[in-house]
JSON list of C-alpha atoms in Angstrom, two decimals:
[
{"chain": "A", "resi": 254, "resn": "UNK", "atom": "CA", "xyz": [23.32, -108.86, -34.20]},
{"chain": "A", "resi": 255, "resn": "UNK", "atom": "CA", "xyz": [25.59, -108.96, -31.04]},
{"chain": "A", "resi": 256, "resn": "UNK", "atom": "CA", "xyz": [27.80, -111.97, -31.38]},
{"chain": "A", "resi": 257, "resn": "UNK", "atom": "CA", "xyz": [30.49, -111.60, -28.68]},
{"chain": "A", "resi": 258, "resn": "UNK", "atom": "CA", "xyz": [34.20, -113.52, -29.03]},
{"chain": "A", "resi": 259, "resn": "UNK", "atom": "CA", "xyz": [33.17, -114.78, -32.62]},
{"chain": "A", "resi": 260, "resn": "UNK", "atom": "CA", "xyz": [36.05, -115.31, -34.70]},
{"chain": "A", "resi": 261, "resn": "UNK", "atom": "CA", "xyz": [35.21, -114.16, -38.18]},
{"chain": "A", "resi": 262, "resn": "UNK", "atom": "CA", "xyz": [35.57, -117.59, -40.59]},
{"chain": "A", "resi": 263, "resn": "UNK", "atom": "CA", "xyz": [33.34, -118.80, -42.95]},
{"chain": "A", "resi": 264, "resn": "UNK", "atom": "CA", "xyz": [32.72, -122.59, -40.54]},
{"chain": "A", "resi": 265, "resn": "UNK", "atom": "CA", "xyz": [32.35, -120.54, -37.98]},
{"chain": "A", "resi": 266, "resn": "UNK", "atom": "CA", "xyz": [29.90, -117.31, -39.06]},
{"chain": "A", "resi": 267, "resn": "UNK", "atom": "CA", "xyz": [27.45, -120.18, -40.41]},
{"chain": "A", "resi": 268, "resn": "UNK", "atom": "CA", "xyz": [27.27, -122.09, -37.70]},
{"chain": "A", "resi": 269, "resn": "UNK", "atom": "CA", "xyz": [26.55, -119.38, -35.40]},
{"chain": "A", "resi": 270, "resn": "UNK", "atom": "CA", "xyz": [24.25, -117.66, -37.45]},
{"chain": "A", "resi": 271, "resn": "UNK", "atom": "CA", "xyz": [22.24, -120.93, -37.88]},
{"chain": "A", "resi": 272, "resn": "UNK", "atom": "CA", "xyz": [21.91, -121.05, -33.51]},
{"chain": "A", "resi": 273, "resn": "UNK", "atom": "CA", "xyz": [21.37, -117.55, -33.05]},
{"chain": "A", "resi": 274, "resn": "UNK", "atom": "CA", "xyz": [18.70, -116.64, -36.16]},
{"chain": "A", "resi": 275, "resn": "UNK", "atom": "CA", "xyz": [15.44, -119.33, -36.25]},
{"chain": "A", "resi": 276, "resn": "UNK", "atom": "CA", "xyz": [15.20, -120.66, -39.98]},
{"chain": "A", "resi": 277, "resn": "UNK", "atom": "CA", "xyz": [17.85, -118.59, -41.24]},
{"chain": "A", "resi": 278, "resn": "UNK", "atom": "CA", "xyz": [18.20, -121.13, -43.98]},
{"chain": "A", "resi": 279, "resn": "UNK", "atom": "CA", "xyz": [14.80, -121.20, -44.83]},
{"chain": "A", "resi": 280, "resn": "UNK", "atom": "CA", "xyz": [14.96, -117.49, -44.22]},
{"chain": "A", "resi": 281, "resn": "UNK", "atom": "CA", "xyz": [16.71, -117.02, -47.29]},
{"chain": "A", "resi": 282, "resn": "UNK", "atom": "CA", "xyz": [15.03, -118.81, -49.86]},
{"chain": "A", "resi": 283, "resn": "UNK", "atom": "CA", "xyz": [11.67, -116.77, -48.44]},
{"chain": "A", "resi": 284, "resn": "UNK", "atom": "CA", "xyz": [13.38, -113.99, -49.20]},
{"chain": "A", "resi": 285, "resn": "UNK", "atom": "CA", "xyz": [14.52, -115.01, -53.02]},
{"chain": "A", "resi": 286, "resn": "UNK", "atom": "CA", "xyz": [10.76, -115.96, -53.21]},
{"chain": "A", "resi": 287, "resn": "UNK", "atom": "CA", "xyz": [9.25, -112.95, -52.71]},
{"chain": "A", "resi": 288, "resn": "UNK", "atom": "CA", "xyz": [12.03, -111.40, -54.54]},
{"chain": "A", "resi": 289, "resn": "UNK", "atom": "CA", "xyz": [11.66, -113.48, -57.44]},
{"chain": "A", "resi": 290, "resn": "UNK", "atom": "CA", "xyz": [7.74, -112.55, -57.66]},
{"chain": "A", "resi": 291, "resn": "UNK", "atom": "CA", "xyz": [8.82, -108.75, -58.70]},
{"chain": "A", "resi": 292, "resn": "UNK", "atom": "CA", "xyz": [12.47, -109.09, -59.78]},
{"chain": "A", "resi": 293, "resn": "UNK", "atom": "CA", "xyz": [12.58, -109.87, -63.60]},
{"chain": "A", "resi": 294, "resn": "UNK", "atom": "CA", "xyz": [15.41, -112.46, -64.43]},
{"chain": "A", "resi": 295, "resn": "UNK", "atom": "CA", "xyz": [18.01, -110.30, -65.00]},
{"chain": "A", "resi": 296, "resn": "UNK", "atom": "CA", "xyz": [17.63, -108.22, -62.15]},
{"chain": "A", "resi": 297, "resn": "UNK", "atom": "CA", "xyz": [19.54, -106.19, -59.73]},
{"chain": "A", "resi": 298, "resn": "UNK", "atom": "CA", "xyz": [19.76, -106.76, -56.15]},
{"chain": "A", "resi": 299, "resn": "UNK", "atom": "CA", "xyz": [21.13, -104.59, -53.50]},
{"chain": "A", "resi": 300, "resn": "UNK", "atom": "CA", "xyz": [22.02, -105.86, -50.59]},
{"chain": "A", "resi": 301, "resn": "UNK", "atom": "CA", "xyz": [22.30, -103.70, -47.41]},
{"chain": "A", "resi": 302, "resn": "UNK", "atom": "CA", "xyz": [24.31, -105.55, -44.59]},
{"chain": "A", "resi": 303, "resn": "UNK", "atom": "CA", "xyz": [26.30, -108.05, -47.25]},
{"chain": "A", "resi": 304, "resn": "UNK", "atom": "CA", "xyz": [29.49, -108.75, -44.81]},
{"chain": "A", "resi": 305, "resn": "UNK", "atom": "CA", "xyz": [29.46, -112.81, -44.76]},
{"chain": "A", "resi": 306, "resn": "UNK", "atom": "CA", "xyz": [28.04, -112.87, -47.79]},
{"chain": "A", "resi": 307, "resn": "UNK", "atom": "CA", "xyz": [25.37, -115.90, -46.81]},
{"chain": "A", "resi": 308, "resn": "UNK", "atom": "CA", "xyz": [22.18, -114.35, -48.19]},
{"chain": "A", "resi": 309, "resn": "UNK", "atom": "CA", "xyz": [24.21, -113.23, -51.37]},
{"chain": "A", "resi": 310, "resn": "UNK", "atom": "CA", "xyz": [25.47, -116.81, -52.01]},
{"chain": "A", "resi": 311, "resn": "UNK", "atom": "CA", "xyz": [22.25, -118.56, -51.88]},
{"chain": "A", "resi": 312, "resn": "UNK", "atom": "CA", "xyz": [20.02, -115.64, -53.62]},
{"chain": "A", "resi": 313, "resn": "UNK", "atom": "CA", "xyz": [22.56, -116.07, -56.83]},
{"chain": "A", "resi": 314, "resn": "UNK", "atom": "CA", "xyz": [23.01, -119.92, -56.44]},
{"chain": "A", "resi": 315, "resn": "UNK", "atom": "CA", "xyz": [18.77, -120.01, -56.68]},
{"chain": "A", "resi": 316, "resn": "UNK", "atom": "CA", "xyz": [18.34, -117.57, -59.07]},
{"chain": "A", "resi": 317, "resn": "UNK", "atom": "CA", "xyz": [21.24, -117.44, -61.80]},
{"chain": "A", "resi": 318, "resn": "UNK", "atom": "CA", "xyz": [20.34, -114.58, -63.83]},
{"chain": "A", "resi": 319, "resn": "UNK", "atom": "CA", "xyz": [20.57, -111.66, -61.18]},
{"chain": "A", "resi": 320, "resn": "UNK", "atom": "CA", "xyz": [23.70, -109.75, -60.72]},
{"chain": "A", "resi": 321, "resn": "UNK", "atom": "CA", "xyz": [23.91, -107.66, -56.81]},
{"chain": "A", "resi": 322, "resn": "UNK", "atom": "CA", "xyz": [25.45, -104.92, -55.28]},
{"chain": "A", "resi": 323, "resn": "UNK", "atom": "CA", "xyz": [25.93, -105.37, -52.00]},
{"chain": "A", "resi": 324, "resn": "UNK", "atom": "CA", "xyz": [27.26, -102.77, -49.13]},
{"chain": "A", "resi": 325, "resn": "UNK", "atom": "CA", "xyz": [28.75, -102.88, -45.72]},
{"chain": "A", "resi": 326, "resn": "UNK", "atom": "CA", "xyz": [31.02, -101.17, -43.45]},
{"chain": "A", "resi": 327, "resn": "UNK", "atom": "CA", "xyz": [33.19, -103.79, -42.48]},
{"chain": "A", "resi": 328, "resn": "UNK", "atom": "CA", "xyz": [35.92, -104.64, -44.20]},
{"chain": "A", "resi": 329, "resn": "UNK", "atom": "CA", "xyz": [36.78, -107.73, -42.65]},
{"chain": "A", "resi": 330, "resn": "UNK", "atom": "CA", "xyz": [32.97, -109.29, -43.47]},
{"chain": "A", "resi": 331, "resn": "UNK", "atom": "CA", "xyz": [33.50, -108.31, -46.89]},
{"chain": "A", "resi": 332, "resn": "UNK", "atom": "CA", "xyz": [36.44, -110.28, -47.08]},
{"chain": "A", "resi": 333, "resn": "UNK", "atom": "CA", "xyz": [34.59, -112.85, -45.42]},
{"chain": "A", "resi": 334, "resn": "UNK", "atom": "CA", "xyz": [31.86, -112.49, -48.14]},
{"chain": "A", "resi": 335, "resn": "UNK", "atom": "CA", "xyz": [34.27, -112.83, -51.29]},
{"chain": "A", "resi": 336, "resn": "UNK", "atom": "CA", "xyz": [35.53, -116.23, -49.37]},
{"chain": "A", "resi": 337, "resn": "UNK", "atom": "CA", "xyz": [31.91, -117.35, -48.99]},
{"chain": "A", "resi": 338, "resn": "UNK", "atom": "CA", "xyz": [30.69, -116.69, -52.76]},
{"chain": "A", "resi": 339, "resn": "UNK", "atom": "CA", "xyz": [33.90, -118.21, -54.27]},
{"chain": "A", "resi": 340, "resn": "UNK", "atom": "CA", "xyz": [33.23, -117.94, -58.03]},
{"chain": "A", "resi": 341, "resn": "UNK", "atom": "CA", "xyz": [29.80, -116.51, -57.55]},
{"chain": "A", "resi": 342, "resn": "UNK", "atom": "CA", "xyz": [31.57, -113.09, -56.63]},
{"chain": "A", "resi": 343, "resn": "UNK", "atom": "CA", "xyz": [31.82, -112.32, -60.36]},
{"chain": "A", "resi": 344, "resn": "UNK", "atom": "CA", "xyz": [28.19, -111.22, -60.08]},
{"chain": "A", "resi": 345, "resn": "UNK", "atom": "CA", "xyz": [28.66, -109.40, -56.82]},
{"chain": "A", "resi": 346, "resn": "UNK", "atom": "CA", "xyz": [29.93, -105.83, -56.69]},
{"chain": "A", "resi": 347, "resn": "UNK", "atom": "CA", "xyz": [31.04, -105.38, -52.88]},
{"chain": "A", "resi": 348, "resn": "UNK", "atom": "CA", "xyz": [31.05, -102.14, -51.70]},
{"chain": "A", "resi": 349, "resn": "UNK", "atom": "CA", "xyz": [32.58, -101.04, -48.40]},
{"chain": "A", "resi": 350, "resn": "UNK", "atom": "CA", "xyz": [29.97, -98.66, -46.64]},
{"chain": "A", "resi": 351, "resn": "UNK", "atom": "CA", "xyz": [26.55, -98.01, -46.03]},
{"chain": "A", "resi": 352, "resn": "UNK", "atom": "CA", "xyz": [23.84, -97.24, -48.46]},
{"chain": "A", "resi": 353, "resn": "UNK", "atom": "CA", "xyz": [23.95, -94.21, -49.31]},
{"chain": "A", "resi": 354, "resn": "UNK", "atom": "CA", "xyz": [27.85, -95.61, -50.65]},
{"chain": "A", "resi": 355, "resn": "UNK", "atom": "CA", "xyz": [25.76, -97.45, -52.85]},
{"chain": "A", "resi": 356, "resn": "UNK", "atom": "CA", "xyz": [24.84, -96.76, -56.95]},
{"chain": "A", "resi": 357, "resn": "UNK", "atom": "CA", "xyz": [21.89, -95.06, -57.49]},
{"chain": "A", "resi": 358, "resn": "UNK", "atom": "CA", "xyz": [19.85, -97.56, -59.33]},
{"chain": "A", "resi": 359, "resn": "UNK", "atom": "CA", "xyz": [16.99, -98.21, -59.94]},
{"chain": "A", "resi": 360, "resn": "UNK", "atom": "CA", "xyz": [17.03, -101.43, -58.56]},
{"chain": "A", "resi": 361, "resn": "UNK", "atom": "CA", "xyz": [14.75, -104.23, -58.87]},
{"chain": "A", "resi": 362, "resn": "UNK", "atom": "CA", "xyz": [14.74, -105.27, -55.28]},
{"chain": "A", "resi": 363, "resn": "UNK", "atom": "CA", "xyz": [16.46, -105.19, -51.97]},
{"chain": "A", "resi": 364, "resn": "UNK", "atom": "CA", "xyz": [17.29, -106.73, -48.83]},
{"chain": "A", "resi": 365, "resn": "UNK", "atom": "CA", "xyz": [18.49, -105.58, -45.45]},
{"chain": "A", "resi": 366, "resn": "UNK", "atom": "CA", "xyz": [18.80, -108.90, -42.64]},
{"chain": "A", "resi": 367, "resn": "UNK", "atom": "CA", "xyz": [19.81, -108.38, -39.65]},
{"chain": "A", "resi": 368, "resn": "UNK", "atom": "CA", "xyz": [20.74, -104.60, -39.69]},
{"chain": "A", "resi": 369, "resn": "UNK", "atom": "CA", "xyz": [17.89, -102.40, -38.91]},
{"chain": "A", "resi": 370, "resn": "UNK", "atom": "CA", "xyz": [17.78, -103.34, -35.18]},
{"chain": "A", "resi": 371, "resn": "UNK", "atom": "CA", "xyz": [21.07, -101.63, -34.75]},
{"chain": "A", "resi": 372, "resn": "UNK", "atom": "CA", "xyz": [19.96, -98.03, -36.23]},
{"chain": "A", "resi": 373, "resn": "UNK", "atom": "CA", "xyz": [18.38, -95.74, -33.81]},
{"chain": "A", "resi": 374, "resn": "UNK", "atom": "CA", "xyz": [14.93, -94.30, -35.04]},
{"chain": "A", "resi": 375, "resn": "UNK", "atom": "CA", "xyz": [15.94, -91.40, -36.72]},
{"chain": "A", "resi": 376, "resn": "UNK", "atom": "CA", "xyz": [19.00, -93.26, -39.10]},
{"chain": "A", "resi": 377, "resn": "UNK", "atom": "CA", "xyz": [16.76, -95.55, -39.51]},
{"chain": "A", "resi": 378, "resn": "UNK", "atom": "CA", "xyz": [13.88, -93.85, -41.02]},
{"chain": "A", "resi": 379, "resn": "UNK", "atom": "CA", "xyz": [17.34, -92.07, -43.19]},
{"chain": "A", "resi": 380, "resn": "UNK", "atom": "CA", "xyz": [18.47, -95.64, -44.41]},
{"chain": "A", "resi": 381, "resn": "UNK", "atom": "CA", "xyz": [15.43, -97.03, -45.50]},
{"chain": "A", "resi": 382, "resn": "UNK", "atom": "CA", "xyz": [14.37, -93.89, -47.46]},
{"chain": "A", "resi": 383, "resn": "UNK", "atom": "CA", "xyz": [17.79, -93.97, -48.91]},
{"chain": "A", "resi": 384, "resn": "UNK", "atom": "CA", "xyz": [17.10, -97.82, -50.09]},
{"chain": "A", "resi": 385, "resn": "UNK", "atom": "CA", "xyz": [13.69, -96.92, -51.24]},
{"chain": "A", "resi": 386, "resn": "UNK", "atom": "CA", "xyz": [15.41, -93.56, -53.87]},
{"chain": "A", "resi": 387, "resn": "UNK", "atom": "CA", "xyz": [16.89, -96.81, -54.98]},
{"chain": "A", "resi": 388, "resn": "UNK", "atom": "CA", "xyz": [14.12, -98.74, -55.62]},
{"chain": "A", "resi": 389, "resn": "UNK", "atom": "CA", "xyz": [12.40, -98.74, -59.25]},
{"chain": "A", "resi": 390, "resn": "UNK", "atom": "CA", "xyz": [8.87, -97.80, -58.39]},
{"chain": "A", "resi": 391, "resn": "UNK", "atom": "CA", "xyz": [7.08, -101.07, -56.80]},
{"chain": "A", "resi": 392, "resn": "UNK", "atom": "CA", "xyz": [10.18, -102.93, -56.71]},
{"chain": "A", "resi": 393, "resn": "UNK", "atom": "CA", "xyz": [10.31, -104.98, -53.57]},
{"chain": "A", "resi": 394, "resn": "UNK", "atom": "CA", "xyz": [12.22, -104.51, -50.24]},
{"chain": "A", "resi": 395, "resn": "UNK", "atom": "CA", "xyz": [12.70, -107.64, -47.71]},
{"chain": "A", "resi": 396, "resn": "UNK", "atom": "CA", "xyz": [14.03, -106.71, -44.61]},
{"chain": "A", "resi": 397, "resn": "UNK", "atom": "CA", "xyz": [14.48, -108.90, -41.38]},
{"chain": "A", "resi": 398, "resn": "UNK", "atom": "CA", "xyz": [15.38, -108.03, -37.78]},
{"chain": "A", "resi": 399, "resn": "UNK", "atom": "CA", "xyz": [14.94, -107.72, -33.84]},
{"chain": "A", "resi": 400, "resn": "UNK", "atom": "CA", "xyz": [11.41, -106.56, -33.40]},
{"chain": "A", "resi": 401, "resn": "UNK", "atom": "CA", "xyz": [9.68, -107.41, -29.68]},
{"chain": "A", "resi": 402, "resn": "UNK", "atom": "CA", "xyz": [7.55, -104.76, -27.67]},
{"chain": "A", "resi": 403, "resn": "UNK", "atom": "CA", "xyz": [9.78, -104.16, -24.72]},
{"chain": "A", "resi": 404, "resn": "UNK", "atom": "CA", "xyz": [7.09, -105.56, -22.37]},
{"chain": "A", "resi": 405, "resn": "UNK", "atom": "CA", "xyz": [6.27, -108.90, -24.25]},
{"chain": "A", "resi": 406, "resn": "UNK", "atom": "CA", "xyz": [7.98, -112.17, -23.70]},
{"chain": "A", "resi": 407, "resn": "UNK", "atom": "CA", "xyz": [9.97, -112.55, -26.69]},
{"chain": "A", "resi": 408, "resn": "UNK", "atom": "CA", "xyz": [13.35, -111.64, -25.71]},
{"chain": "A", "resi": 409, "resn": "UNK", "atom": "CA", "xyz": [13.51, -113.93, -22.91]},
{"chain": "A", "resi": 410, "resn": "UNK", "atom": "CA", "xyz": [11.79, -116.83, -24.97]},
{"chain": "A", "resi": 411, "resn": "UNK", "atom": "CA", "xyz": [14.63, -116.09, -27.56]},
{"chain": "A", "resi": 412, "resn": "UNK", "atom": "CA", "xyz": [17.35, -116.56, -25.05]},
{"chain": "A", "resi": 413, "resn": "UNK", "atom": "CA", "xyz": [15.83, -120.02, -24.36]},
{"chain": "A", "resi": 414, "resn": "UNK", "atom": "CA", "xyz": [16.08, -120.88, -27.90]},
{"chain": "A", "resi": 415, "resn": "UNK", "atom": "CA", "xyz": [19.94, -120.40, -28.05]},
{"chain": "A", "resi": 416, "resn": "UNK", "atom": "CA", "xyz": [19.97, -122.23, -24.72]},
{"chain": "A", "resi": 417, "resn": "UNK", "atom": "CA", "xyz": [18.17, -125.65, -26.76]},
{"chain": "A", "resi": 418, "resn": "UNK", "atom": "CA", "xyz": [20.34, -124.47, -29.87]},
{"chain": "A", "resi": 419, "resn": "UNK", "atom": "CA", "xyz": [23.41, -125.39, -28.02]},
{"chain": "A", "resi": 420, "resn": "UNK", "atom": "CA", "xyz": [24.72, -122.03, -26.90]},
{"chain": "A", "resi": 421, "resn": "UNK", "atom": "CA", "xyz": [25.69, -121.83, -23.16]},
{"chain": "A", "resi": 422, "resn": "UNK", "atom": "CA", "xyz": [23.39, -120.39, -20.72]},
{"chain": "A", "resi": 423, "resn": "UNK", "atom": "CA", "xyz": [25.65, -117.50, -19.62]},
{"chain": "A", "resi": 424, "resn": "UNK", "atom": "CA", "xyz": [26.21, -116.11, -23.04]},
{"chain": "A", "resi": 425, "resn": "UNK", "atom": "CA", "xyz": [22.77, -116.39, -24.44]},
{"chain": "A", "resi": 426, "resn": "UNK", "atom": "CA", "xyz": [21.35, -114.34, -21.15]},
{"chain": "A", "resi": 427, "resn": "UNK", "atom": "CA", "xyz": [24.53, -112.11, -21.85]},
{"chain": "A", "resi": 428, "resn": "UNK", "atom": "CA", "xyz": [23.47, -111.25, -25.34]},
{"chain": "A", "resi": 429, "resn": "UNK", "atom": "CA", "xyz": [19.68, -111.01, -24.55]},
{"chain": "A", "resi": 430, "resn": "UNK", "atom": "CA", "xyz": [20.86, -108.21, -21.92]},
{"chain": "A", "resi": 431, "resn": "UNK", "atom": "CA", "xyz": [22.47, -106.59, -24.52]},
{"chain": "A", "resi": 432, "resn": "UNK", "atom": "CA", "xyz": [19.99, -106.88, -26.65]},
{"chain": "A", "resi": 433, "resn": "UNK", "atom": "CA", "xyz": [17.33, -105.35, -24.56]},
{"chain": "A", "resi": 434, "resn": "UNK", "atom": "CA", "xyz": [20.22, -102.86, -23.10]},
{"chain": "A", "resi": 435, "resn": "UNK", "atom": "CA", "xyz": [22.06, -101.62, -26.53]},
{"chain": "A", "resi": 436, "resn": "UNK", "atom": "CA", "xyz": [19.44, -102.03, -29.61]},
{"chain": "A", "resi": 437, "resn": "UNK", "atom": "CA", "xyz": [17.23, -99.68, -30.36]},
{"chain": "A", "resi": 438, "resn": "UNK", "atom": "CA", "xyz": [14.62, -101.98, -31.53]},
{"chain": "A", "resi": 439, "resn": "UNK", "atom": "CA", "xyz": [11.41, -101.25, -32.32]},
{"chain": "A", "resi": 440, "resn": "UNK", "atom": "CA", "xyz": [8.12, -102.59, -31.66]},
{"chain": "A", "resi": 441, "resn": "UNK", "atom": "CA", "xyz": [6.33, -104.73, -35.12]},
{"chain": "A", "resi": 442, "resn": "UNK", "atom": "CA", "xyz": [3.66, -101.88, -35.28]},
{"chain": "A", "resi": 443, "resn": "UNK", "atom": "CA", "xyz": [6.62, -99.06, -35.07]},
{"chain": "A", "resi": 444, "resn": "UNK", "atom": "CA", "xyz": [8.42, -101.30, -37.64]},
{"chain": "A", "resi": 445, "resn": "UNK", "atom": "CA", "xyz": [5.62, -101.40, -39.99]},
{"chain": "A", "resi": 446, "resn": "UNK", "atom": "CA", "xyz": [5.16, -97.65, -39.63]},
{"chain": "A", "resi": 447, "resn": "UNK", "atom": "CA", "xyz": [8.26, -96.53, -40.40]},
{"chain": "A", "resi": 448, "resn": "UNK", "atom": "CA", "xyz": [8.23, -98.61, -43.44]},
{"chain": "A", "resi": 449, "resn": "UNK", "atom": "CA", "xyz": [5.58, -96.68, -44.41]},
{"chain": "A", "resi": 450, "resn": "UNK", "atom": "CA", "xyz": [6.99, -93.40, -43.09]},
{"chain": "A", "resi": 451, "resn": "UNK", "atom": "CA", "xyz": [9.73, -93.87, -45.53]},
{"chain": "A", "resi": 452, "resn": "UNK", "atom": "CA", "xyz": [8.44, -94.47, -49.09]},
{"chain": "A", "resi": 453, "resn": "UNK", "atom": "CA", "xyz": [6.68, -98.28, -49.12]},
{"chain": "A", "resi": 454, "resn": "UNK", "atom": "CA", "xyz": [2.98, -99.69, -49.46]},
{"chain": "A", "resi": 455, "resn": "UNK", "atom": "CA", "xyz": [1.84, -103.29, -48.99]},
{"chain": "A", "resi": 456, "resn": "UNK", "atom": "CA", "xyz": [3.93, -103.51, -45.90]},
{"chain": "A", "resi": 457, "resn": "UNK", "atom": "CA", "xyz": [2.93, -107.19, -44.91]},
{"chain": "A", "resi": 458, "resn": "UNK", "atom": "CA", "xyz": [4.58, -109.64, -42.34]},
{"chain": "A", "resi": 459, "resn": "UNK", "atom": "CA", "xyz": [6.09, -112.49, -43.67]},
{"chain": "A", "resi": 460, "resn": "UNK", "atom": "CA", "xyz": [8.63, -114.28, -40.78]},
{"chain": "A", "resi": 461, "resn": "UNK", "atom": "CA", "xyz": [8.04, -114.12, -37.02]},
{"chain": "A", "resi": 462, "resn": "UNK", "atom": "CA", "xyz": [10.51, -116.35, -34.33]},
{"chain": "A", "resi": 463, "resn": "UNK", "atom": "CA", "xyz": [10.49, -115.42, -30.87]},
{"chain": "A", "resi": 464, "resn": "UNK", "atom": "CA", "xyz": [12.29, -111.92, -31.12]},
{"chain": "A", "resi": 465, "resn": "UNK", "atom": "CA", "xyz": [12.65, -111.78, -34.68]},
{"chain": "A", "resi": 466, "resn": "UNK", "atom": "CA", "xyz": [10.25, -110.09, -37.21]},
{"chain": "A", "resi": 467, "resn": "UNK", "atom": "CA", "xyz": [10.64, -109.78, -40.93]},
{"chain": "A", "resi": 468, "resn": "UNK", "atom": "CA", "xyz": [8.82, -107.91, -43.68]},
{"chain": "A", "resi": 469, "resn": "UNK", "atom": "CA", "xyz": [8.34, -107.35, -47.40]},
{"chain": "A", "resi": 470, "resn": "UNK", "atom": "CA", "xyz": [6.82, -104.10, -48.66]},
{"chain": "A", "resi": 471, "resn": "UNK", "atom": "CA", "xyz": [7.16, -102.50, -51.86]},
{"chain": "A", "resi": 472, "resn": "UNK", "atom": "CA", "xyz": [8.52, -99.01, -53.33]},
{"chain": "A", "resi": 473, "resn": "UNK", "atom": "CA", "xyz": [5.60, -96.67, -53.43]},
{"chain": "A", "resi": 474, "resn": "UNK", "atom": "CA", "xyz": [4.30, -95.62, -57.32]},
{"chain": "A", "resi": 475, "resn": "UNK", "atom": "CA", "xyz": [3.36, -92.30, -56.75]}
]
């Protein structure tokens, strides 16, 4: 997400990622959760979107047997990530790119936070097939990201948020303009589509804060 004259440390990442993102900490252990319900206790992650390496970190501190590969374009968040998982990053193969940098798999699950909302339709539709050729068959997918119907209150409700969150009023407005400006967010019900679109069933809902929307669905069988 948009996070203008941020300087990339760990202090720093965190603490803006807990203002901007509703929950994020409670975010995460969701998404080990409904990880964990498919993901035997061995498994392998992916991770699509791993710069920071925040979700990483507490998906292998809560669940000590899974190993991850995560992927991301930045190198400068993946050197943020290494900092963040500190001896953790011995189960943790960082790769610089996107997903389709990533092994082939199968996998036993992945997640994608915060990422989707910057992909125009089309790549979009691209990355999540390429996550779900991935994918064992029913294996589960957890993504979370930007999601508002561009007539709906949302947005400006989100703004508010960071506003009571502690961020000043100028920037929050400034990155809910560019928000509504720049992404190429989607509405839920285009969301959910797409998810389908690309290779998952059981598509179901399971975070929703002002703009924000998350889902788990699963790799199709058939």
């Amino acid at each position: 997400m948009p996070q203008p004259d941020i300087a990339y440390d760990t202090q720093t990442y965190r603490e803006n990622l807990a203002r901007q993102v509703p929950g994020m900490g409670d975010l995460r252990r969701m998404v080990g959760v409904l990880l964990a319900e498919r993901v035997p206790e061995s498994g392998r992650v992916l991770v699509v979107g791993a710069g920071g390496g925040l979700e990483v970190r507490a998906l292998a501190e809560g669940w000590p047997g899974w190993r991850f590969e995560g992927v991301d374009p930045s190198r400068e968040m993946l050197g943020l990530a290494r900092e963040t998982l500190g001896e953790l990053v011995s189960r943790v193969e960082l790769v610089e790119g996107y997903v389709d940098d990533a092994g082939a798999g199968p996998f036993d699950g992945a997640v994608c936070l915060l990422v989707l909302h910057f992909l125009k339709r089309e790549e979009r539709l691209r990355t999540l097939r390429s996550m779900a050729e991935r994918l064992a068959p029913g294996a589960p997918l957890v993504v979370m990201h930007h999601s508002f119907d561009e007539d709906g209150p949302w947005l400006r409700r989100y703004a508010r948020y960071q506003q009571a969150s502690g961020i000043p009023v100028e920037q929050s407005t400034k990155m809910a303009e560019v928000i509504a400006e720049r992404l190429p967010a989607l509405s839920p019900a285009e969301d959910e589509a797409l998810l389908r679109e690309a290779g998952f069933e059981s598509v179901e809902m399971f975070y929703a804060a002002f703009s924000f929307r998350g889902w788990v669905a699963y790799r199709r069988s058939g």
